[in-house]
Coordinates of C-alpha atoms in Angstrom, one line a residue:
M16 CA 6.7 -45.9 -16.0
T17 CA 4.8 -42.4 -17.8
N18 CA 7.5 -40.5 -19.3
F19 CA 5.7 -37.1 -20.1
I20 CA 8.9 -34.8 -22.4
A21 CA 8.6 -31.2 -22.7
N22 CA 11.0 -28.6 -23.7
N23 CA 13.5 -30.6 -22.1
A24 CA 11.6 -30.8 -19.1
Q25 CA 10.4 -34.4 -17.6
H26 CA 7.4 -35.6 -15.9
Y27 CA 8.1 -38.6 -14.4
Q28 CA 4.6 -41.3 -13.3
L29 CA 5.9 -44.3 -11.6
V30 CA 4.0 -46.3 -9.7
A31 CA 6.2 -48.8 -7.2
T32 CA 5.1 -52.9 -7.7
R33 CA 6.6 -53.9 -4.4
P34 CA 7.8 -52.0 -1.3
I35 CA 10.9 -50.4 -2.3
A36 CA 12.2 -47.9 -1.5
A37 CA 11.8 -44.5 -4.0
L38 CA 15.2 -43.4 -4.9
E39 CA 15.8 -47.2 -5.8
L40 CA 12.9 -46.9 -7.6
L41 CA 13.3 -43.2 -9.3
A42 CA 16.9 -45.0 -10.6
Q43 CA 15.8 -47.7 -11.6
Q44 CA 13.4 -45.9 -14.1
T45 CA 14.8 -42.4 -14.8
G46 CA 17.6 -43.0 -15.7
L47 CA 18.6 -40.3 -13.3
S48 CA 22.1 -40.5 -10.7
K49 CA 21.1 -40.6 -7.2
Q50 CA 22.4 -37.4 -6.5
Q51 CA 20.4 -35.8 -9.5
L52 CA 17.8 -37.6 -7.7
K53 CA 18.4 -36.2 -3.7
D54 CA 18.7 -32.5 -5.3
A55 CA 15.0 -32.3 -7.1
A56 CA 13.9 -33.8 -3.8
Q57 CA 15.1 -31.3 -1.6
K58 CA 14.4 -28.8 -4.0
G59 CA 10.5 -29.8 -4.6
A60 CA 10.5 -31.8 -7.2
L61 CA 9.2 -34.8 -5.9
W62 CA 6.1 -36.3 -5.4
I63 CA 4.2 -38.9 -3.3
T64 CA 0.4 -39.7 -3.3
R65 CA -1.1 -40.5 0.3
H66 CA -4.5 -41.2 0.6
K67 CA -5.4 -39.7 -3.2
K68 CA -3.6 -37.2 -1.8
A69 CA -0.3 -35.9 -3.5
E70 CA 2.1 -34.6 -1.8
R71 CA 6.3 -33.4 -2.7
L72 CA 8.6 -35.7 -0.8
R73 CA 12.1 -34.8 -0.1
R74 CA 13.3 -37.8 1.9
V75 CA 13.7 -40.2 -0.9
K76 CA 15.0 -42.7 1.4
T77 CA 11.5 -43.6 1.9
E78 CA 9.8 -47.0 2.1
L79 CA 7.5 -47.2 -1.2
K80 CA 4.3 -49.9 -0.2
A81 CA 3.0 -51.4 -3.5
E82 CA 1.3 -49.3 -5.6
Q83 CA 1.5 -46.1 -4.8
Q84 CA 2.5 -43.4 -7.1
L85 CA 5.4 -41.2 -7.4
D86 CA 5.1 -38.4 -10.1
L87 CA 8.9 -35.8 -10.5
Y88 CA 8.5 -32.9 -11.9
Y89 CA 12.4 -32.9 -13.6
N90 CA 13.6 -30.0 -14.9
P91 CA 17.2 -28.8 -14.9
A92 CA 16.7 -25.0 -15.7
V93 CA 14.3 -24.1 -13.4
L94 CA 16.3 -27.2 -10.6
Q95 CA 19.8 -24.9 -11.4
Q96 CA 18.1 -21.0 -10.9
S97 CA 19.6 -19.0 -8.9
C98 CA 17.2 -17.3 -5.3
P99 CA 18.4 -14.3 -4.2
A100 CA 19.2 -14.0 -0.2
A101 CA 15.7 -12.9 2.0
T102 CA 16.2 -10.2 4.9
L103 CA 14.4 -10.7 7.6
I104 CA 12.4 -7.2 9.4
S105 CA 11.1 -9.6 12.4
D106 CA 11.4 -13.0 14.2
Q107 CA 8.6 -13.7 16.3
H108 CA 8.9 -17.4 17.1
D109 CA 5.4 -18.4 15.3
Y110 CA 5.3 -16.5 13.4
S111 CA 8.5 -14.1 11.7
L112 CA 8.0 -11.0 8.7
W113 CA 10.5 -10.6 5.7
C114 CA 11.5 -8.5 2.4
K115 CA 10.9 -10.6 -0.2
P116 CA 12.9 -9.5 -3.4
R117 CA 11.6 -8.9 -6.7
G118 CA 12.6 -12.7 -8.4
M119 CA 11.8 -14.5 -5.4
L120 CA 9.0 -17.0 -6.0
S121 CA 6.1 -16.5 -2.5
Q122 CA 4.8 -20.6 -3.3
G123 CA 6.6 -23.0 -5.4
S124 CA 5.1 -25.2 -8.6
K125 CA 5.1 -28.7 -9.2
W126 CA 9.1 -28.9 -10.0
G127 CA 10.0 -27.4 -7.1
D128 CA 10.0 -24.8 -4.5
F129 CA 13.6 -24.5 -2.7
S130 CA 13.2 -20.7 -4.8
A131 CA 9.8 -19.2 -2.7
L132 CA 9.9 -18.0 0.6
Y133 CA 8.6 -20.1 2.6
R134 CA 11.5 -22.9 1.3
W135 CA 14.5 -20.0 1.4
V136 CA 14.0 -19.9 5.1
E137 CA 12.9 -23.4 6.0
M138 CA 16.3 -24.3 4.5
H139 CA 19.0 -20.7 5.5
Y140 CA 17.7 -20.1 8.4
Q141 CA 18.0 -22.0 11.8
P142 CA 18.6 -19.5 14.5
D143 CA 18.1 -21.7 17.2
G144 CA 20.3 -24.2 14.4
N145 CA 17.1 -26.7 13.9
N146 CA 15.6 -25.5 9.8
R147 CA 11.3 -24.4 11.1
Q148 CA 8.7 -25.4 9.2
C149 CA 6.5 -22.5 8.0
W150 CA 3.4 -21.6 6.8
L151 CA 2.9 -19.0 3.6
V152 CA -0.1 -16.7 5.0
H153 CA -0.1 -15.3 1.9
R154 CA 1.3 -13.9 -1.5
L155 CA 3.8 -11.0 -3.4
D156 CA 4.4 -11.6 -7.3
R157 CA 7.6 -13.0 -7.6
A158 CA 8.2 -8.9 -9.1
T159 CA 7.3 -7.8 -6.4
C160 CA 9.2 -6.4 -3.7
G161 CA 8.4 -6.6 0.1
L162 CA 7.4 -6.9 3.9
Q163 CA 5.5 -10.8 3.5
L164 CA 4.3 -12.5 6.4
L165 CA 5.1 -16.3 7.7
A166 CA 3.6 -18.6 10.2
H167 CA 6.0 -20.9 12.1
N168 CA 3.1 -23.0 13.1
K169 CA -0.8 -24.6 12.0
K170 CA -2.4 -22.3 15.1
T171 CA -0.8 -19.6 13.9
A172 CA -1.4 -20.1 10.4
Q173 CA -4.6 -20.2 10.7
K174 CA -5.1 -17.0 12.6
L175 CA -3.1 -15.7 10.6
T176 CA -5.0 -16.0 7.2
A177 CA -7.9 -15.6 8.8
L178 CA -7.1 -12.0 9.6
F179 CA -6.6 -11.3 6.3
E180 CA -10.2 -13.1 5.2
H181 CA -11.0 -11.0 6.5
N182 CA -9.5 -8.0 5.4
Q183 CA -8.4 -7.4 8.9
V184 CA -4.2 -7.0 7.9
K185 CA -3.7 -3.5 5.3
K186 CA -1.0 -3.0 3.4
Q187 CA 0.8 -0.1 1.9
Y188 CA 2.7 -0.1 -1.2
Q189 CA 4.7 2.3 -3.2
A190 CA 5.1 2.3 -7.0
W191 CA 7.1 4.5 -9.5
V192 CA 4.2 5.2 -12.6
H193 CA 4.4 6.5 -16.1
G194 CA 2.7 10.0 -16.3
K195 CA 1.6 12.3 -13.7
L196 CA -1.7 12.5 -11.9
Q197 CA -4.5 14.7 -12.3
K198 CA -5.9 14.3 -8.6
P199 CA -3.0 13.6 -6.0
H200 CA -5.7 11.6 -4.7
Q201 CA -8.5 9.6 -5.5
S202 CA -9.9 5.6 -5.2
I203 CA -10.3 2.9 -8.4
A204 CA -13.2 1.0 -7.9
T205 CA -13.1 -1.6 -10.2
P206 CA -13.9 -4.8 -10.5
I207 CA -11.6 -7.4 -10.9
D208 CA -12.7 -11.1 -11.9
N209 CA -16.1 -9.6 -10.9
K210 CA -15.3 -9.3 -6.7
K211 CA -15.2 -6.0 -6.4
A212 CA -11.2 -4.6 -5.4
V213 CA -11.0 -0.8 -4.0
T214 CA -7.4 0.1 -4.3
H215 CA -6.6 4.3 -2.7
I216 CA -3.8 5.7 -4.4
Q217 CA -1.3 9.5 -3.0
S218 CA 1.0 10.9 -5.5
L219 CA 4.2 11.1 -3.1
Q220 CA 6.4 13.0 -6.1
Y221 CA 7.4 14.0 -9.8
L222 CA 10.1 14.3 -11.8
D223 CA 9.3 15.8 -14.9
D224 CA 12.4 15.2 -16.5
L225 CA 11.1 11.2 -16.8
N226 CA 7.8 11.7 -16.3
I227 CA 7.1 9.0 -13.9
S228 CA 5.4 9.7 -10.9
L229 CA 6.3 7.7 -7.0
L230 CA 2.6 7.2 -4.8
D231 CA 1.4 5.5 -2.4
I232 CA -0.7 3.1 -2.0
T233 CA -3.6 1.0 0.1
I234 CA -6.0 -1.3 -1.3
E235 CA -8.6 -2.9 1.2
Q236 CA -9.7 -6.4 -0.8
G237 CA -6.5 -7.7 -2.5
R238 CA -6.6 -9.5 -5.8
K239 CA -3.9 -10.9 -7.8
H240 CA -2.4 -8.6 -9.5
Q241 CA -5.3 -5.8 -8.0
I242 CA -2.9 -2.6 -8.4
R243 CA -0.9 -3.4 -11.1
K244 CA -4.6 -3.9 -13.4
H245 CA -6.0 -0.9 -11.6
L246 CA -3.1 2.0 -12.4
A247 CA -2.4 0.6 -15.5
S248 CA -6.0 1.6 -16.0
I249 CA -6.6 4.8 -15.2
H250 CA -3.5 5.0 -17.9
H251 CA -0.9 5.4 -15.6
P252 CA 1.4 1.9 -15.2
I253 CA 3.3 0.8 -13.0
V254 CA 7.5 1.1 -14.5
G255 CA 8.9 -1.9 -15.5
D256 CA 5.2 -4.5 -15.7
R257 CA 6.1 -6.9 -18.3
L258 CA 2.7 -8.3 -17.9
H259 CA -0.4 -4.6 -17.7
G260 CA 2.4 -2.0 -18.6
S261 CA 3.5 -0.2 -21.1
A262 CA 5.8 -1.4 -23.5
D263 CA 7.0 1.1 -25.8
L264 CA 6.1 4.0 -22.1
D265 CA 9.1 1.4 -20.7
K266 CA 11.2 1.5 -23.6
K267 CA 11.8 5.3 -24.0
L268 CA 12.1 5.1 -20.6
N269 CA 14.9 2.8 -20.5
A270 CA 16.5 4.8 -22.7
Q271 CA 16.9 8.0 -21.8
L272 CA 17.8 6.1 -18.0
I273 CA 20.7 4.4 -20.2
D274 CA 21.5 8.0 -21.7
R275 CA 21.8 9.8 -18.3
D276 CA 23.0 6.9 -16.2
Q277 CA 26.0 5.9 -19.1
L278 CA 24.8 2.8 -18.4
K279 CA 26.3 0.1 -20.0
D280 CA 24.2 -2.4 -20.9
P281 CA 22.1 -1.3 -24.0
N282 CA 19.6 -4.2 -23.0
F283 CA 18.9 -3.0 -19.9
A284 CA 15.4 -2.3 -18.2
V285 CA 13.6 -2.0 -15.4
D286 CA 12.4 -4.1 -13.3
L287 CA 8.8 -3.6 -12.4
Q288 CA 8.7 -0.4 -9.4
L289 CA 6.3 -2.2 -7.1
T290 CA 7.1 -2.3 -2.8
A291 CA 4.7 -3.8 -0.1
Y292 CA 6.6 -1.4 1.9
K293 CA 4.2 -1.5 5.2
I294 CA 2.2 -3.9 6.3
S295 CA -0.5 -3.4 9.7
F296 CA -2.1 -6.6 12.4
I297 CA -3.1 -7.3 15.1
C298 CA -0.6 -9.4 17.1
P299 CA -1.8 -13.1 17.2
I300 CA 0.2 -14.0 20.3
E301 CA 0.3 -10.4 22.3
K302 CA -3.4 -9.5 21.4
K303 CA -2.7 -6.3 20.3
G304 CA -1.1 -4.5 17.0
V305 CA 1.4 -4.3 15.9
T306 CA 3.0 -2.5 12.3
Y307 CA 5.7 -3.4 10.6
Q308 CA 7.4 -0.4 8.2
L309 CA 10.7 -1.2 5.5
E310 CA 13.2 2.1 5.5
Q311 CA 13.1 3.9 2.3
N312 CA 16.7 2.5 1.3
S313 CA 15.2 -0.9 0.8
M314 CA 12.9 -0.2 -1.2
D315 CA 14.3 -1.9 -4.0
F316 CA 13.6 1.5 -6.3
Y317 CA 15.7 2.6 -8.8
P318 CA 17.7 5.5 -8.2
F319 CA 15.9 8.0 -11.0
S320 CA 15.6 11.6 -9.1
M321 CA 19.4 12.2 -8.3
T322 CA 19.3 12.5 -5.2
D323 CA 18.8 9.5 -3.7

């Protein structure tokens, strides 16, 4: 057994020397209880190598062959995380559309996937009394709220993925940013990671007392953090963007809100104010265009305007 430890997170690498149930091997070698091991496996922290490829193993009663390898990525802090609930927008049987809340992952990591949207749906959404397998076809940042598609069979997953790959899905976002835009309509075409990236923005509202603007945003490509990087590049970072934003501007705004709204938490900080609120594409089942849109009160923005 190989055991790597870092910050209370442990990676156990085990190789079966004879046919044995995965749970028995893990219990013998890790010192963890069988209940802890079952919980970790269900939450996506256990991996098995088959045909030189690692895949998650959730059934700990699986019989291992001699020389078969298990990898357990055990991090109590990750496994004990609470997971916000997603909201179903539409169920088309072969695919479904969800509103992913801020704080929920789109995909898991080697340490687990139970807090990712696709796994959360598999575990909690059972319209016919059975779990429905999910395929991820696109992603939203953890801090972003909004519409996300999931496929429920491989064929539909391939069709939806192809739509995204060929830029045949139109996604629209809204975001609160710092400052007032000089032009109400503009486009940003700065390459990201040496790849073409175009973002179109329209100013919808400006709050003079807080010096923030509400924008409507469309993107042509969908590079990683494209909207966040592009808005920061024109000196209008998204409110609450701890990665690409302005800590000084956020600190000033948070102080204003604490005072204005009489918030009791002196460490209050607004989360990332970016929501994917609208999506349009050709339905792979009906072969016709469909559009889904969140209502304004479902966008999970902080009520900056006193009329919100």
